[in-house]
């Protein structure tokens, strides 16, 4: 697909799973990526039913899930030292920076990161 390639933050995936049609329509027909961190966060909620877990796994199949590699690791270390963010947030931001993806998130803390292509969603 042509056009922007989006890395979805975990909160955006949760909004879509929760039924946010506006957001789902905005991302329809786009190249979508997710970090392995988001996959872990989504599937490790303590009170997931078997059906909810199945729905999340099926939903994530439409994304390219990005695992960590050495370049993402190094960028995450640099971001953590510079911005003192939580490690999962550093990994997600590092993934977007390293792969030149636009991070779509509702988390305003990402605005402070230089060199991060960001689309901030406000509700």
Coordinates of N, CA and C in Angstrom, one line a residue:
X1 N 0.8 -1.2 0.0 CA 0.0 0.0 0.0 C 0.9 1.2 0.0
X2 N 0.4 2.2 -0.7 CA 1.1 3.5 -0.8 C 0.7 4.4 0.4
X3 N 1.4 5.5 0.6 CA 1.0 6.4 1.6 C 1.7 6.1 2.9
X4 N 1.2 6.8 4.0 CA 1.9 6.7 5.3 C 1.8 5.3 5.8
X5 N 2.8 4.9 6.5 CA 2.9 3.6 7.2 C 2.8 3.9 8.7
X6 N 1.8 3.4 9.3 CA 1.5 3.7 10.7 C 1.9 2.6 11.7
X7 N 2.6 3.0 12.7 CA 2.8 2.1 13.9 C 1.8 2.5 14.9
X8 N 0.9 1.6 15.3 CA -0.1 1.9 16.2 C 0.3 1.7 17.6
X9 N 0.2 2.7 18.5 CA 0.4 2.5 19.9 C -0.7 1.6 20.5
X10 N -0.4 1.0 21.6 CA -1.3 0.1 22.2 C -2.6 0.8 22.5
X11 N -2.6 2.1 22.9 CA -3.9 2.8 23.2 C -4.8 2.9 22.0
X12 N -4.2 3.1 20.9 CA -5.0 3.2 19.6 C -5.6 1.9 19.3
X13 N -4.9 0.8 19.4 CA -5.4 -0.5 19.2 C -6.6 -0.8 20.1
X14 N -6.5 -0.4 21.4 CA -7.5 -0.5 22.4 C -8.8 0.3 22.0
X15 N -8.6 1.5 21.5 CA -9.7 2.3 21.0 C -10.4 1.6 19.9
X16 N -9.7 1.1 19.0 CA -10.3 0.4 17.8 C -11.1 -0.8 18.3
X17 N -10.4 -1.6 19.1 CA -11.1 -2.8 19.6 C -12.3 -2.5 20.4
X18 N -12.3 -1.3 21.0 CA -13.4 -0.8 21.8 C -14.6 -0.2 21.0
X19 N -14.4 -0.2 19.7 CA -15.5 0.2 18.8 C -15.4 1.6 18.2
X20 N -14.2 2.3 18.3 CA -14.1 3.6 17.8 C -14.1 3.6 16.3
X21 N -15.2 3.8 15.7 CA -15.4 3.7 14.2 C -14.6 4.8 13.5
X22 N -14.6 6.0 14.0 CA -13.9 7.1 13.4 C -12.4 6.8 13.2
X23 N -11.8 6.3 14.2 CA -10.4 5.9 14.2 C -10.2 4.7 13.2
X24 N -11.1 3.7 13.3 CA -11.0 2.6 12.4 C -11.1 3.0 11.0
X25 N -12.0 3.9 10.7 CA -12.2 4.4 9.3 C -11.0 5.2 8.8
X26 N -10.4 6.0 9.7 CA -9.2 6.8 9.4 C -8.0 5.9 9.0
X27 N -7.9 4.7 9.6 CA -6.8 3.8 9.3 C -7.1 2.7 8.3
X28 N -8.3 2.7 7.8 CA -8.7 1.7 6.8 C -7.9 1.9 5.5
X29 N -7.4 0.8 5.0 CA -6.6 0.8 3.7 C -5.2 1.4 3.9
X30 N -4.8 1.5 5.1 CA -3.4 2.0 5.4 C -2.5 0.8 5.7
X31 N -1.2 1.0 5.6 CA -0.2 0.0 6.0 C 0.0 0.2 7.5
X32 N -0.4 -0.9 8.2 CA -0.5 -0.8 9.7 C 0.6 -1.8 10.3
X33 N 1.3 -1.3 11.3 CA 2.3 -2.0 12.0 C 2.0 -1.9 13.5
X34 N 2.5 -2.9 14.3 CA 2.4 -2.8 15.7 C 3.7 -3.4 16.3
X35 N 4.1 -2.9 17.4 CA 5.3 -3.4 18.1 C 4.9 -4.7 18.8
X36 N 5.9 -5.6 19.0 CA 5.7 -6.8 19.8 C 5.3 -6.4 21.2
X37 N 5.7 -5.2 21.6 CA 5.3 -4.7 23.0 C 3.8 -4.5 23.1
X38 N 3.2 -4.0 22.1 CA 1.7 -3.8 22.1 C 1.0 -5.2 22.1
X39 N 1.6 -6.1 21.3 CA 1.0 -7.5 21.3 C 1.1 -8.1 22.7
X40 N 2.2 -7.9 23.4 CA 2.3 -8.5 24.8 C 1.4 -7.7 25.7
X41 N 1.3 -6.4 25.6 CA 0.4 -5.6 26.5 C -1.0 -6.1 26.3
X42 N -1.4 -6.2 25.1 CA -2.8 -6.6 24.8 C -3.2 -8.0 25.3
X43 N -2.3 -8.9 25.1 CA -2.6 -10.3 25.4 C -2.3 -10.7 26.9
X44 N -1.7 -9.7 27.6 CA -1.4 -10.1 29.0 C -2.3 -9.4 30.0
X45 N -3.4 -8.8 29.6 CA -4.4 -8.3 30.5 C -4.9 -9.5 31.3
X46 N -5.0 -9.4 32.6 CA -5.3 -10.5 33.5 C -6.7 -11.1 33.4
X47 N -7.6 -10.3 33.0 CA -9.0 -10.8 33.0 C -9.6 -11.0 31.6
X48 N -8.7 -11.3 30.6 CA -9.2 -11.6 29.3 C -9.9 -12.9 29.3
X49 N -11.0 -12.9 28.6 CA -11.7 -14.2 28.4 C -11.1 -14.9 27.2
X50 N -11.3 -16.2 27.0 CA -10.8 -16.9 25.9 C -11.3 -16.2 24.6
X51 N -12.5 -15.8 24.6 CA -13.1 -15.1 23.4 C -12.4 -13.8 23.1
X52 N -12.1 -13.0 24.1 CA -11.4 -11.7 24.0 C -10.0 -11.9 23.4
X53 N -9.3 -12.9 24.0 CA -8.0 -13.2 23.5 C -8.0 -13.6 22.1
X54 N -9.0 -14.4 21.7 CA -9.1 -14.9 20.3 C -9.3 -13.7 19.4
X55 N -10.2 -12.8 19.8 CA -10.5 -11.6 19.0 C -9.3 -10.7 18.9
X56 N -8.5 -10.5 19.9 CA -7.3 -9.7 19.8 C -6.3 -10.3 18.8
X57 N -6.1 -11.6 19.0 CA -5.2 -12.3 18.1 C -5.6 -12.2 16.6
X58 N -6.9 -12.3 16.4 CA -7.5 -12.2 15.0 C -7.3 -10.8 14.5
X59 N -7.5 -9.8 15.4 CA -7.4 -8.4 15.0 C -5.9 -8.1 14.6
X60 N -5.0 -8.6 15.4 CA -3.6 -8.3 15.2 C -3.1 -8.9 13.9
X61 N -3.8 -9.9 13.3 CA -3.3 -10.5 12.1 C -3.3 -9.5 10.9
X62 N -4.0 -8.4 11.0 CA -4.0 -7.4 10.0 C -2.8 -6.5 10.0
X63 N -2.0 -6.6 11.1 CA -0.8 -5.8 11.3 C 0.5 -6.6 11.0
X64 N 1.5 -5.9 10.6 CA 2.8 -6.5 10.6 C 3.4 -6.2 12.0
X65 N 3.6 -7.3 12.8 CA 4.1 -7.2 14.1 C 5.7 -7.1 14.0
X66 N 6.2 -6.0 14.6 CA 7.7 -5.8 14.5 C 8.3 -6.2 15.8
X67 N 9.3 -7.2 15.7 CA 10.1 -7.6 16.8 C 11.3 -6.7 17.0
X68 N 11.9 -6.8 18.1 CA 13.1 -6.0 18.4 C 14.3 -6.5 17.6
X69 N 15.1 -5.6 17.2 CA 16.4 -6.0 16.6 C 17.5 -5.0 17.2
X70 N 18.7 -5.2 16.8 CA 19.8 -4.4 17.4 C 19.6 -2.9 17.2
X71 N 19.2 -2.4 16.0 CA 19.0 -1.0 15.8 C 17.9 -0.4 16.6
X72 N 16.8 -1.2 16.8 CA 15.7 -0.7 17.6 C 16.1 -0.7 19.1
X73 N 16.9 -1.7 19.5 CA 17.4 -1.7 20.8 C 18.3 -0.5 21.1
X74 N 19.2 -0.2 20.2 CA 20.1 1.0 20.5 C 19.3 2.3 20.5
X75 N 18.3 2.4 19.6 CA 17.5 3.6 19.6 C 16.7 3.7 20.9
X76 N 16.2 2.6 21.4 CA 15.4 2.6 22.7 C 16.2 3.0 23.8
X77 N 17.5 2.5 23.9 CA 18.4 2.9 24.9 C 18.7 4.4 24.9
X78 N 18.9 4.9 23.7 CA 19.1 6.4 23.6 C 17.9 7.2 24.0
X79 N 16.7 6.8 23.6 CA 15.5 7.5 24.0 C 15.3 7.4 25.5
X80 N 15.6 6.3 26.1 CA 15.4 6.1 27.6 C 16.3 7.0 28.3
X81 N 17.6 7.1 27.9 CA 18.5 8.0 28.5 C 18.2 9.5 28.4
X82 N 17.7 9.8 27.2 CA 17.4 11.2 26.9 C 16.1 11.7 27.5
X83 N 15.0 10.9 27.4 CA 13.7 11.3 27.8 C 13.1 10.7 29.0
X84 N 13.8 9.7 29.6 CA 13.4 9.0 30.8 C 11.9 8.6 30.8
X85 N 11.5 8.0 29.6 CA 10.2 7.4 29.5 C 10.2 6.0 29.9
X86 N 9.0 5.4 30.1 CA 9.0 4.0 30.4 C 9.5 3.1 29.3
X87 N 10.1 2.0 29.6 CA 10.8 1.2 28.6 C 9.9 0.8 27.5
X88 N 8.7 0.3 27.7 CA 7.8 -0.1 26.6 C 7.6 1.1 25.6
X89 N 7.4 2.3 26.2 CA 7.2 3.5 25.3 C 8.4 3.8 24.5
X90 N 9.6 3.6 25.1 CA 10.8 3.8 24.4 C 11.0 2.8 23.2
X91 N 10.6 1.6 23.5 CA 10.7 0.6 22.4 C 9.8 0.9 21.3
X92 N 8.6 1.3 21.6 CA 7.6 1.6 20.6 C 8.1 2.8 19.8
X93 N 8.5 3.9 20.4 CA 9.0 5.1 19.7 C 10.2 4.7 18.9
X94 N 11.1 3.9 19.4 CA 12.3 3.5 18.7 C 12.0 2.7 17.5
X95 N 11.0 1.9 17.6 CA 10.5 1.1 16.4 C 10.1 2.1 15.3
X96 N 9.3 3.1 15.7 CA 8.8 4.0 14.7 C 9.9 4.8 14.0
X97 N 10.9 5.3 14.9 CA 12.0 6.0 14.3 C 12.9 5.2 13.4
X98 N 13.2 4.0 13.9 CA 14.1 3.1 13.1 C 13.6 2.7 11.8
X99 N 12.3 2.4 11.8 CA 11.6 2.0 10.5 C 10.9 3.1 9.7
X100 N 11.1 4.3 10.2 CA 10.5 5.5 9.5 C 9.0 5.4 9.4
X101 N 8.4 5.0 10.5 CA 6.9 4.9 10.5 C 6.3 6.1 11.3
X102 N 5.1 6.4 11.0 CA 4.4 7.4 11.8 C 3.7 6.7 12.9
X103 N 4.1 7.2 14.1 CA 3.4 6.6 15.3 C 2.1 7.3 15.6
X104 N 1.1 6.6 15.6 CA -0.2 7.1 15.9 C -0.6 6.7 17.4
X105 N -0.9 7.7 18.2 CA -1.1 7.5 19.6 C -2.0 8.6 20.2
X106 N -2.5 8.3 21.4 CA -3.2 9.3 22.2 C -2.4 9.8 23.3
X107 N -1.1 9.3 23.4 CA -0.2 9.6 24.5 C 0.6 10.8 24.2
X108 N 0.3 11.9 24.8 CA 1.0 13.2 24.6 C 2.5 13.2 24.9
X109 N 2.9 12.3 25.8 CA 4.3 12.3 26.2 C 5.3 12.1 25.0
X110 N 4.8 11.5 23.9 CA 5.6 11.3 22.7 C 6.0 12.6 22.0
X111 N 5.3 13.7 22.3 CA 5.6 14.9 21.6 C 7.0 15.4 21.8
X112 N 7.6 15.1 22.9 CA 8.9 15.6 23.3 C 10.0 14.9 22.5
X113 N 9.7 13.8 21.8 CA 10.8 13.1 21.1 C 11.1 13.7 19.8
X114 N 12.3 14.1 19.6 CA 12.7 14.6 18.3 C 12.9 13.5 17.3
X115 N 12.7 13.7 16.1 CA 12.9 12.8 15.0 C 11.8 11.7 15.0
X116 N 10.7 11.9 15.7 CA 9.6 10.9 15.7 C 8.5 11.5 14.9
X117 N 8.1 10.8 13.8 CA 6.9 11.2 13.1 C 5.7 10.8 13.9
X118 N 4.9 11.7 14.2 CA 3.8 11.5 15.2 C 2.5 12.0 14.7
X119 N 1.5 11.2 14.9 CA 0.1 11.7 14.7 C -0.6 11.5 16.0
X120 N -0.9 12.6 16.7 CA -1.5 12.5 18.0 C -3.0 12.6 17.8
X121 N -3.7 11.6 18.4 CA -5.1 11.6 18.4 C -5.7 12.1 19.7
X122 N -6.6 13.0 19.6 CA -7.2 13.5 20.9 C -8.7 13.2 20.8
X123 N -9.2 12.8 22.0 CA -10.6 12.5 22.1 C -11.3 13.4 23.1

